Short mmCIF file of C-alpha atoms and ligand atoms in Angstrom, two decimals:
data_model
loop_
_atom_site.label_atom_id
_atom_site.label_comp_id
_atom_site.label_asym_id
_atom_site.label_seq_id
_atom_site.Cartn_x
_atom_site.Cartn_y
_atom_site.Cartn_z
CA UNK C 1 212.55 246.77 82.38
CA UNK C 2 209.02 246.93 83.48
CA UNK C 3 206.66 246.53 80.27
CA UNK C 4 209.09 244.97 78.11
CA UNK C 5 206.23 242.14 77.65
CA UNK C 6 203.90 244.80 76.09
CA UNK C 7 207.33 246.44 74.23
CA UNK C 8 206.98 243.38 72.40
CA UNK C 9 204.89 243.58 68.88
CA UNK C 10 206.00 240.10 67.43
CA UNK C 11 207.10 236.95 68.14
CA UNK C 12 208.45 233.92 66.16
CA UNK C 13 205.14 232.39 65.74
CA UNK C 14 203.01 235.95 64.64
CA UNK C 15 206.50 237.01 62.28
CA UNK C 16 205.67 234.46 59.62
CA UNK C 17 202.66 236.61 58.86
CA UNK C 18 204.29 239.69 58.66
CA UNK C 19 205.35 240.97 55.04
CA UNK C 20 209.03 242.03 53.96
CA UNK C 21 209.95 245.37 55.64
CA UNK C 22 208.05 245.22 58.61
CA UNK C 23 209.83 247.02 61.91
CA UNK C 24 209.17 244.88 64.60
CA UNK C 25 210.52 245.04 68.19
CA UNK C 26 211.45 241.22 69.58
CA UNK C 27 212.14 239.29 72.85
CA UNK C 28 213.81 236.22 73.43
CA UNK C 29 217.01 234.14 74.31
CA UNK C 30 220.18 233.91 72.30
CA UNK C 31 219.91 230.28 71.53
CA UNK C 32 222.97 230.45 69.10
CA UNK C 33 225.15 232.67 67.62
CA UNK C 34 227.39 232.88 64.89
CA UNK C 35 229.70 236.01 64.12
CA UNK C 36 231.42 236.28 60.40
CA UNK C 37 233.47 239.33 59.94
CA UNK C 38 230.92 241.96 59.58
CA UNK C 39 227.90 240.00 60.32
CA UNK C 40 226.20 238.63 63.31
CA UNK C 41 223.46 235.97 63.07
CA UNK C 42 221.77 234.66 66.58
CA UNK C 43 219.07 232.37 66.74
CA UNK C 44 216.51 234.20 69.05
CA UNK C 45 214.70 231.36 71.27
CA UNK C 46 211.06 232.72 72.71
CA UNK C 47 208.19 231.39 73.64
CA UNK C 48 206.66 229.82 70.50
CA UNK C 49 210.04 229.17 68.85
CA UNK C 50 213.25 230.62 67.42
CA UNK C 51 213.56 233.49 64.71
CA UNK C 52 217.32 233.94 63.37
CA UNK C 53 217.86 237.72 63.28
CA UNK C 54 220.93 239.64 61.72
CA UNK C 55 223.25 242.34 62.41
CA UNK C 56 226.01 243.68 60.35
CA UNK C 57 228.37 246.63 61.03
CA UNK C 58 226.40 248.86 58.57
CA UNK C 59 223.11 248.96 60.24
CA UNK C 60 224.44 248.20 64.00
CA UNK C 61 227.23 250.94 63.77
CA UNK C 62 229.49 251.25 66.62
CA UNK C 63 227.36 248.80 68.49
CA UNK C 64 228.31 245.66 66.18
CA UNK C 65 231.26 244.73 68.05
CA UNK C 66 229.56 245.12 71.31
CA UNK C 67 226.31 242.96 69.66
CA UNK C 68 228.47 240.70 68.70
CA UNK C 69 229.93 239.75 72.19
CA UNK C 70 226.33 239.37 73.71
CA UNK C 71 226.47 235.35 75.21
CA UNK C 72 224.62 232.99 74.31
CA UNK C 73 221.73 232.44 76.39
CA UNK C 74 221.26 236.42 77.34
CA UNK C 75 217.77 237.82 77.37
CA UNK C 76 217.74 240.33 74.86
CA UNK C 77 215.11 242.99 73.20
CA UNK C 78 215.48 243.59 69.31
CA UNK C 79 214.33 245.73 66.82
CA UNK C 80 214.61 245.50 63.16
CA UNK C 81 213.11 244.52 59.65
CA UNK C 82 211.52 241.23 58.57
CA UNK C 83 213.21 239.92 55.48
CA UNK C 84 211.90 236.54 53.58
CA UNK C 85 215.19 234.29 52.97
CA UNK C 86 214.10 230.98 52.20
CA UNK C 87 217.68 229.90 53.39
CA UNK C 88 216.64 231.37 56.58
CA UNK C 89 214.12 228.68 59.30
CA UNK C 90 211.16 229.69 59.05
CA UNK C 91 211.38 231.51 55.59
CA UNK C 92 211.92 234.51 57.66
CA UNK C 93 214.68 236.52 59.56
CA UNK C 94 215.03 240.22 60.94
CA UNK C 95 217.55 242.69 60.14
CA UNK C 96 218.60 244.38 63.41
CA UNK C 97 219.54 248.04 64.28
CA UNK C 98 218.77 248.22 67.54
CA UNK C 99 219.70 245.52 70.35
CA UNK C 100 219.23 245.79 74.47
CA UNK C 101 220.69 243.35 76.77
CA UNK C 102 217.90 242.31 79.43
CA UNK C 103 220.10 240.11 81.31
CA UNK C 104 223.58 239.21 80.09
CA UNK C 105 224.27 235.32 80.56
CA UNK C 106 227.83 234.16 82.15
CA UNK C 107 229.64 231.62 80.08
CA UNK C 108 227.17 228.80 79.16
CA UNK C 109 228.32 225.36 81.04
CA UNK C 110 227.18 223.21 78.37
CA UNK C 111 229.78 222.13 76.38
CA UNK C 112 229.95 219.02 74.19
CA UNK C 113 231.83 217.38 76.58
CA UNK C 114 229.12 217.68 79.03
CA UNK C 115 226.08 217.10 76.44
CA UNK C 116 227.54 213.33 76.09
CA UNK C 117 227.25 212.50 79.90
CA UNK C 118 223.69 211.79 80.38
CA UNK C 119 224.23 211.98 84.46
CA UNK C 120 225.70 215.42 83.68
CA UNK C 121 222.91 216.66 81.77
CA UNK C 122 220.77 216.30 84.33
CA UNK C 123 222.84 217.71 86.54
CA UNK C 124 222.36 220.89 84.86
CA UNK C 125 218.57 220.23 83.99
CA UNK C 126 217.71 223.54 85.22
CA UNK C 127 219.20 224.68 82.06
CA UNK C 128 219.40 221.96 79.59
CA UNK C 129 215.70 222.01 79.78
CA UNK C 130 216.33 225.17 77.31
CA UNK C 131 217.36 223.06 74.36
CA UNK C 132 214.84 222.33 71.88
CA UNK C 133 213.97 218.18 72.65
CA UNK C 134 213.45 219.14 75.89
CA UNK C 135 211.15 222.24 75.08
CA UNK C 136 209.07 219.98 72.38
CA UNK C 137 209.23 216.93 74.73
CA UNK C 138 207.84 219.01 77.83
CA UNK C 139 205.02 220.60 75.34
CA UNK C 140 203.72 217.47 74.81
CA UNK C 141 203.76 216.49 78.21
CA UNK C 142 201.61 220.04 78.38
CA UNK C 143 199.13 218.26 75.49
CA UNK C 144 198.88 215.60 76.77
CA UNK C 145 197.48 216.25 80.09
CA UNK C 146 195.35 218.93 78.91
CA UNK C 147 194.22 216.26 76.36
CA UNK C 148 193.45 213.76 79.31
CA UNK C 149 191.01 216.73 80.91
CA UNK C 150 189.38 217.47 78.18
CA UNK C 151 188.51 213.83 78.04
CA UNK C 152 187.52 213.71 81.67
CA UNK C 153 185.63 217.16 81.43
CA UNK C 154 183.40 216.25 78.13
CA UNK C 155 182.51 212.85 79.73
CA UNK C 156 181.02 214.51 82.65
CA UNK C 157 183.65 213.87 85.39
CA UNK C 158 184.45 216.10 88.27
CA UNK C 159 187.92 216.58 89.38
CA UNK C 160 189.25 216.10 93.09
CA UNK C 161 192.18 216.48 94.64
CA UNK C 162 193.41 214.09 97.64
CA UNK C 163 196.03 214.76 100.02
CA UNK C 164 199.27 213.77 99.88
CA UNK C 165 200.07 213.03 103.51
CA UNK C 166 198.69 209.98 104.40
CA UNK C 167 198.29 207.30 106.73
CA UNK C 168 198.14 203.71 105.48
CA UNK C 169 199.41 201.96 101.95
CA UNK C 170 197.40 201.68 98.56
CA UNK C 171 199.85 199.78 96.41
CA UNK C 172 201.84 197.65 99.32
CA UNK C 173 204.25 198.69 102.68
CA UNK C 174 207.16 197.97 100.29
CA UNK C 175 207.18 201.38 98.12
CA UNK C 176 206.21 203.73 100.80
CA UNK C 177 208.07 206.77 101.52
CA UNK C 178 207.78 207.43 105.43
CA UNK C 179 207.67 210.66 106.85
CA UNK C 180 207.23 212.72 110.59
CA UNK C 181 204.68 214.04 111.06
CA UNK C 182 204.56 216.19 114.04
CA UNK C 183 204.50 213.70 116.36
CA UNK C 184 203.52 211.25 114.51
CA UNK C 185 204.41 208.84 111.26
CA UNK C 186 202.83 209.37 108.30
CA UNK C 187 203.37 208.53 104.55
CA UNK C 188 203.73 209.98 101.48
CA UNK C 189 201.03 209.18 98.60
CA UNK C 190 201.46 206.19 96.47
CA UNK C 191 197.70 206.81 94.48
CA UNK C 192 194.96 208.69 95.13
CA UNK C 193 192.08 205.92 94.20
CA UNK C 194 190.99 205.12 97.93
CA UNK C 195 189.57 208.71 98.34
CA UNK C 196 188.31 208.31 94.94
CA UNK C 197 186.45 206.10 95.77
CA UNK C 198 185.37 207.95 98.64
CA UNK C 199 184.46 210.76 96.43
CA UNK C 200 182.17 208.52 93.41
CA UNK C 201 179.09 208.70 95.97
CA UNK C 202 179.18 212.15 95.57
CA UNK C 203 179.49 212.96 91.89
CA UNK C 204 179.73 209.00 90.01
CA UNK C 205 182.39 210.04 88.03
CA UNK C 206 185.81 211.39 89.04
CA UNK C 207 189.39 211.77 88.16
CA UNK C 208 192.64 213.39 89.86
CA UNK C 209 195.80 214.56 88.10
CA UNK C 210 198.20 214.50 90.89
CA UNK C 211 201.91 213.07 92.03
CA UNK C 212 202.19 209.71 93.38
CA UNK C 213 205.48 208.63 94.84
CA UNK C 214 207.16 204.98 95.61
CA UNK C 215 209.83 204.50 97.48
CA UNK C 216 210.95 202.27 94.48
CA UNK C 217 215.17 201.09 94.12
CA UNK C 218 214.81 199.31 91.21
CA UNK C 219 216.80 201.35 88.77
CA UNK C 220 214.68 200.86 85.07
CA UNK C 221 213.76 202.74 82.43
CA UNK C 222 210.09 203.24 83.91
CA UNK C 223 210.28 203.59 87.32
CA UNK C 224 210.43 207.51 89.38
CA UNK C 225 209.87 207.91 92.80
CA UNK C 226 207.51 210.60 91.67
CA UNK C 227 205.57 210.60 88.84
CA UNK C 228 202.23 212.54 87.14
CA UNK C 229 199.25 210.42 88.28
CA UNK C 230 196.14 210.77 86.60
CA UNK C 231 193.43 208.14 87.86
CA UNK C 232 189.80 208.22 87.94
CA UNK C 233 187.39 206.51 89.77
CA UNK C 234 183.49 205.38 88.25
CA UNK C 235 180.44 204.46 90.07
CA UNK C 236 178.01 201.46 88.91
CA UNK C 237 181.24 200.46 86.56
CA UNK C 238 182.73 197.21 86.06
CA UNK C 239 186.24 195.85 84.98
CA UNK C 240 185.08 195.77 81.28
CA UNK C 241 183.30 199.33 81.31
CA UNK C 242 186.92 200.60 83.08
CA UNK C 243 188.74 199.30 80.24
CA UNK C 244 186.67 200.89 77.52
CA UNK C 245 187.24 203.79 79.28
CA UNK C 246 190.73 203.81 79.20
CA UNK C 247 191.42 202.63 75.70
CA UNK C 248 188.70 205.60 74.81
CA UNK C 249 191.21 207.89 76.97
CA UNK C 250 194.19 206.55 75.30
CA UNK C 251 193.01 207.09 71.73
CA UNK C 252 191.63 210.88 72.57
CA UNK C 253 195.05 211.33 73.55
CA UNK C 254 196.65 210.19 70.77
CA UNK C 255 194.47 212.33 68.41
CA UNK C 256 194.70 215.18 69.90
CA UNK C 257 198.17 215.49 70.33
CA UNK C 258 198.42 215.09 66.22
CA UNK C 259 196.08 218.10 66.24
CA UNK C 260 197.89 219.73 69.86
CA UNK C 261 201.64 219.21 68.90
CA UNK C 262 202.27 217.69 65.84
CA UNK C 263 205.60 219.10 65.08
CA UNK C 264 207.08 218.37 68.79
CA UNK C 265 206.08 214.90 68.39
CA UNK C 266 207.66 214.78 65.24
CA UNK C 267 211.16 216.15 66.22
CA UNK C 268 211.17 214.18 69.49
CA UNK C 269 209.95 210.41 68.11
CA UNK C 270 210.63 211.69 64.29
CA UNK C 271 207.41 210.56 62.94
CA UNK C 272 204.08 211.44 63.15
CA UNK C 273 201.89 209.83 66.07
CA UNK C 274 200.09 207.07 63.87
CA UNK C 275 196.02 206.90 64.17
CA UNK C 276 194.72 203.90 66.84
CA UNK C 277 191.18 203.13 65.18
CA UNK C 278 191.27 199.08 65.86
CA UNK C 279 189.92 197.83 69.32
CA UNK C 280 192.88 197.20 71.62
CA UNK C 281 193.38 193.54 72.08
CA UNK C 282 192.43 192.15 75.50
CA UNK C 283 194.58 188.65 76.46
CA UNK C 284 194.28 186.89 79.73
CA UNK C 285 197.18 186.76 82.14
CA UNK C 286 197.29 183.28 81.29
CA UNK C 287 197.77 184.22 78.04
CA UNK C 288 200.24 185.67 78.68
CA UNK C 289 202.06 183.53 80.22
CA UNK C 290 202.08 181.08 77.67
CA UNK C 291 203.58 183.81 75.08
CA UNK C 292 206.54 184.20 77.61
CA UNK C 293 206.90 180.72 78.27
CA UNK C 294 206.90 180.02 74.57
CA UNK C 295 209.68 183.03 74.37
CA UNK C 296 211.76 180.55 76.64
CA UNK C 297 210.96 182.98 80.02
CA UNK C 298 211.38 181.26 82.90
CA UNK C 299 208.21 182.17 84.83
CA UNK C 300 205.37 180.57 86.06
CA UNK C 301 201.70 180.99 87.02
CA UNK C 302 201.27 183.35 89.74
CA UNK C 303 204.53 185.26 89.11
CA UNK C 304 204.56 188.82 88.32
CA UNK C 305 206.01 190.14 85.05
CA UNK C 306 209.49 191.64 85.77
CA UNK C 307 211.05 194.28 83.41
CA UNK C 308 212.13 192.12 80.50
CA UNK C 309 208.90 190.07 80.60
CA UNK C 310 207.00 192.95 80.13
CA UNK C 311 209.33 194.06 77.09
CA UNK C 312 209.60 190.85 75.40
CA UNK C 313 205.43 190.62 75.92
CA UNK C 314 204.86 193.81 74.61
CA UNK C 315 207.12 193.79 71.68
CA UNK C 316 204.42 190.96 70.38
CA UNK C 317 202.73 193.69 69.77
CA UNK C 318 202.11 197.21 67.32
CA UNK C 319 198.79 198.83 69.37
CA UNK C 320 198.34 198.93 72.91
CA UNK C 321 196.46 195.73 74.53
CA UNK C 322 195.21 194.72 78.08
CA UNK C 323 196.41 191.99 80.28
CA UNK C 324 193.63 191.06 82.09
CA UNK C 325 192.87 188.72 85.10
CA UNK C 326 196.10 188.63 87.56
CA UNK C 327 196.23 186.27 90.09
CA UNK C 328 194.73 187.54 93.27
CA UNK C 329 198.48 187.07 94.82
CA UNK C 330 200.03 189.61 93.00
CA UNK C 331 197.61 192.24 93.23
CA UNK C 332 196.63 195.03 96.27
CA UNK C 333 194.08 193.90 98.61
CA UNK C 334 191.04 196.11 96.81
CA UNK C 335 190.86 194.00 93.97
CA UNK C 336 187.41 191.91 93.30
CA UNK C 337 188.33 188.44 92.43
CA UNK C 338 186.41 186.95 89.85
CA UNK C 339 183.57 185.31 91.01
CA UNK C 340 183.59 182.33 88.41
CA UNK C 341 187.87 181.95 89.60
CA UNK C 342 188.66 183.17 92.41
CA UNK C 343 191.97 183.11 92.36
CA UNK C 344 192.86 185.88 89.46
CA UNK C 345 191.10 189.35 90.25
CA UNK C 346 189.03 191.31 88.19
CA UNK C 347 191.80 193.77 86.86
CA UNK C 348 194.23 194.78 84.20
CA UNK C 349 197.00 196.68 82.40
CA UNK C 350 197.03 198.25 79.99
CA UNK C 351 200.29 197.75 77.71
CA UNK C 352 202.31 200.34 75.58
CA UNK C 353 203.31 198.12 72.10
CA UNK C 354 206.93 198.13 71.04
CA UNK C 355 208.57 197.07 74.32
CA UNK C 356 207.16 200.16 76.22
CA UNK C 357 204.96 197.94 78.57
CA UNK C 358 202.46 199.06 81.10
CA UNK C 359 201.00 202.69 81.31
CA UNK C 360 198.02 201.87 82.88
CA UNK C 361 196.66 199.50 85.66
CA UNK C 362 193.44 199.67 86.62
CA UNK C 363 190.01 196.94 87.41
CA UNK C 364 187.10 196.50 89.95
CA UNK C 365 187.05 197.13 93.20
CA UNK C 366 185.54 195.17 96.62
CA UNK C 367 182.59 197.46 97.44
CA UNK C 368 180.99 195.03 100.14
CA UNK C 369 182.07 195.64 103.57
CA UNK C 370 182.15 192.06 104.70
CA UNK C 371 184.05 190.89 101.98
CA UNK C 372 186.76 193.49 101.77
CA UNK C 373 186.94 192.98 105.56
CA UNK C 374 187.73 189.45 105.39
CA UNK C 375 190.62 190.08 102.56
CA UNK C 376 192.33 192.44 104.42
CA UNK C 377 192.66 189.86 106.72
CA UNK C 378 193.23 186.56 104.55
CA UNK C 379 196.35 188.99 103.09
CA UNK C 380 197.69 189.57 106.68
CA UNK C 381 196.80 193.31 106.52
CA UNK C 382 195.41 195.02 109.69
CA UNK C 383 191.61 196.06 109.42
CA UNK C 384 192.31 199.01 111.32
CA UNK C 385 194.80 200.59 109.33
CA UNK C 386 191.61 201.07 106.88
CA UNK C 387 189.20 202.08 109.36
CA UNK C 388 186.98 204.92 106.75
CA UNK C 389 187.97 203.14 103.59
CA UNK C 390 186.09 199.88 105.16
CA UNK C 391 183.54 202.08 106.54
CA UNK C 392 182.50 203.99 103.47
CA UNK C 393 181.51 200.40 102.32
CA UNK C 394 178.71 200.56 105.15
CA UNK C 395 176.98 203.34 103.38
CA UNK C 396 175.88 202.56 99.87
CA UNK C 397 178.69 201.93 98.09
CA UNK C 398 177.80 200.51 94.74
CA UNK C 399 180.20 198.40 92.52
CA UNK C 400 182.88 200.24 91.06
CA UNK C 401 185.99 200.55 89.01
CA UNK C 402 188.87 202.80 88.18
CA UNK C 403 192.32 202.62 86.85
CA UNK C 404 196.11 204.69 87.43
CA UNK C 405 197.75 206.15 84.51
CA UNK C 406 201.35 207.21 84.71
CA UNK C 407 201.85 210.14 82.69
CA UNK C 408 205.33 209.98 82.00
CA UNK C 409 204.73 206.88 80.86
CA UNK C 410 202.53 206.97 78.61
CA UNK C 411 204.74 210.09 76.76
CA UNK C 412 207.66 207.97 77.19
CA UNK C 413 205.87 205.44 74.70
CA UNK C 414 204.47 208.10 72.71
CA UNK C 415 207.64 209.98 71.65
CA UNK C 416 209.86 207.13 71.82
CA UNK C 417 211.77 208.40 74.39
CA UNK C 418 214.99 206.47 76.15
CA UNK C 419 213.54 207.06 80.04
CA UNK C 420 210.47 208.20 82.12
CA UNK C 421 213.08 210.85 83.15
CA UNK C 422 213.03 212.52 80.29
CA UNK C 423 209.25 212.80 80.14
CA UNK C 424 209.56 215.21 83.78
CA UNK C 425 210.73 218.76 84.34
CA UNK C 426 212.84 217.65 87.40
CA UNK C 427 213.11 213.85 87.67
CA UNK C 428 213.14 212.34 91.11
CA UNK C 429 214.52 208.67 90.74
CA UNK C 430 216.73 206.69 93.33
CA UNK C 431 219.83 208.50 92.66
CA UNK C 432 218.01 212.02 91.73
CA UNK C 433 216.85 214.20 94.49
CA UNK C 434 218.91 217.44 92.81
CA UNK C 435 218.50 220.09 90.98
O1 NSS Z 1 200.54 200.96 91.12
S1 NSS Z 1 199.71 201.08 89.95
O2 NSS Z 1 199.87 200.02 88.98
N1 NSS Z 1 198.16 201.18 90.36
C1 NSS Z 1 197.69 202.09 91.24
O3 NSS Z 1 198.38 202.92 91.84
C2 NSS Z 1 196.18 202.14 91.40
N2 NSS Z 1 195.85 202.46 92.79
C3 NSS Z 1 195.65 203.19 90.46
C4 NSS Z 1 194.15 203.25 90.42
O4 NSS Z 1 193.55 202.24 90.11
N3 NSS Z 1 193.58 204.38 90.71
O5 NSS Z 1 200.08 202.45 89.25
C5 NSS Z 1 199.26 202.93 88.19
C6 NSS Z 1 200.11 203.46 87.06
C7 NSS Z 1 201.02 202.43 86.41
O6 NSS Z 1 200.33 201.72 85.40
C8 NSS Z 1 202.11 203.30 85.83
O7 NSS Z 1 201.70 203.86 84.61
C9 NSS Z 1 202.23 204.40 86.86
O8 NSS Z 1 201.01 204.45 87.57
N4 NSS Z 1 203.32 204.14 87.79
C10 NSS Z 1 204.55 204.71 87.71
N5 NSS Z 1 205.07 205.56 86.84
C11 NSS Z 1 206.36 205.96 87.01
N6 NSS Z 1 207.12 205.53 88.04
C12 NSS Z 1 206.64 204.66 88.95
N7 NSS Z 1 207.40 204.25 89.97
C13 NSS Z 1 205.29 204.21 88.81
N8 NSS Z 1 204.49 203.37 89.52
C14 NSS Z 1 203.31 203.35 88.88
#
């Protein structure tokens, strides 16, 4: 089987070039197959798409029947003819004569019965990731963090990676996943900003694309208890510099997945991704507030937007805006609090339109030693669980700011998608630790 790769002369995305009675020698996956009388037609699934090929009794000979039988989902190499049918996808199909069976597939599990179960699909995800939303929803994820480097890399930022094993919480004792360590206890990472930060008096600018994980029950439509993190950190930044940053992120994104993937996005959300030019709105958190409260939500000042607050807020809108300016009780300890109101911090979201809600979070942190020190403590944390991220503030740390972006998040919104598990490969939620 060795070389089969290089066997190969054409594939579905190269064929469309290729003029009527061209031999050609193919590789792929039965997607489907169809057998009437004397003719076979598969749908041949490869790496840039699916070509239909044919076989009839005349060309195949004594092999048809045998053809014929080949499951669906076997790895097979072809040869044959290109013929334009304009009835065929594509425009295009091959005529067959020759067909080898790289490895035969047992019966395929999937059966209608099983494609309406949701659970049950992702039971099998190791091979319902085959069908095609899945293969156009999991390019785009491809896009779209390539798309989020590119951004990073042309604006100068260096990329760092931070461990995962770690010893004290980021985002708050309640989401942390705890883990032995030898001998000892350790965590696993909920965001890699602290070393970030760590990192910005090195090289200003940096980002990470890495998992984050919280140890989070609440069973919704956005939460994992590991997701794609991509944050970055900047030096001599404030809160309003972070935010252009990410809204300048956000609209790269979007633009380059309309040049990246435009036909995955399409067959996923069924439209095209529409252009962002206008500035994203930025409202205050007590803004906010008063749009809920005018919604009839019962919630007041200081609370924390739950799930269908953050729904109902963002459904106000059609482009993504901030929320900006949450009360110093509801945010991690880092947080600057505004020095003209001290008690909302110097941080926001940033909101997905259409009831998507947050896919960013991000603001200024505390970069004086002294006063970082004394929050720790005024929010009952112990100083000496941050022991080097205190001390880096000893050593010329200038004023900084950074943000979190959740990747399947952010594709959720983008291709309309029911669930941040469907933005994933292999989904960990509460219930989801398998395949
Ligand atoms: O907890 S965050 O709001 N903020 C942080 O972790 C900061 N330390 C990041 C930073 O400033 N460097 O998470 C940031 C984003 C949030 O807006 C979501 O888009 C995503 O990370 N996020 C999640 N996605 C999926 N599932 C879960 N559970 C989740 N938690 C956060």
């Amino acid at each position: 089987m060795a070389g089969l790769v290089k066997w190969r002369d054409a594939d579905s995305r190269s064929i469309t070039n290729l003029s009527d009675g061209h031999r050609v020698k193919l590789i792929g996956w039965v997607f489907t197959k169809r057998v009437h009388s004397n003719k076979v037609f598969f749908m041949l699934r490869d790496r840039y798409g699916y070509i239909q090929l044919v076989g009839d009794s005349e060309r195949l000979g004594d092999a048809f029947k045998q053809v014929s039988e080949i499951p669906v989902e076997s790895a097979i190499a072809v040869e044959g003819v290109v013929k334009r049918d304009p009835r065929a996808p594509g425009g295009v199909e091959v005529h067959i004569d020759k067909v080898d069976v790289v490895a035969r597939a047992d019966v395929w599990p999937i059966t209608p019965s099983v494609a309406k179960s949701p659970e049950a699909m992702f039971d099998l995800r190791h091979l319902t990731i085959r069908g095609p939303k899945s293969r156009a929803v999991l390019l785009t994820r491809s896009a779209l963090v390539q798309a989020a480097w590119e951004y990073f890399v042309n604006n100068d930022y260096v990329l760092i990676t931070a461990p995962t094993f770690i010893t004290s919480a980021v985002e708050g004792g309640a989401t942390l996943f705890e883990l032995k360590y030898f001998d000892r206890k350790a965590y696993l990472t909920q965001s890699s900003q602290f070393y970030e930060e760590a990192a910005i008096c090195v090289f200003e600018k940096v980002f990470v694309m890495q998992p984050s994980f919280r140890a989070e029950k609440s069973r919704t439509r956005k939460h994992l208890t590991e997701f794609l993190h991509i944050e970055a950190e900047v030096a001599f930044a404030d809160h309003e510099d972070i935010m252009d940053v990410e809204e300048e992120l956000v609209k790269y994104i979007v633009n380059r997945l309309n040049e990246l993937v435009p036909k995955e996005v399409e067959y996923v959300r069924g439209s095209r991704l529409p252009d962002i030019d206008s500035r994203f709105e930025r409202i205050s958190y007590d803004e906010a507030i008063e749009i809920l409260q005018r919604k009839g939500f019962d919630i007041s000042w200081g609370e924390d937007f739950g799930a269908d607050e953050e729904r109902a807020l963002s459904e106000e809108f059609d482009v993504p805006f901030f929320v900006y300016g949450f009360p110093t009780v509801t945010r991690s300890f880092y947080h600057m609090d505004d020095p003209t109101r001290p008690e909302v911090t110097l941080s926001s979201d940033l909101m997905a339109p259409e009831g998507f809600g947050e896919i960013t979070s991000g603001g200024q942190r505390i970069h004086e030693y002294d006063y970082l020190l004394s929050k720790i403590r005024r929010m009952g944390l112990n100083p000496e669980e941050y022991g080097w991220y205190l001390e880096i503030r000893k050593y010329g740390m200038p004023p900084h700011s950074g943000f979190g972006m959740g990747v399947e998040r952010v594709l959720r919104w983008l291709l309309h998608l029911p669930h941040v598990r469907d933005a994933t490969l292999f989904p960990r939620t509460p219930s989801r630790l398998y395949p």
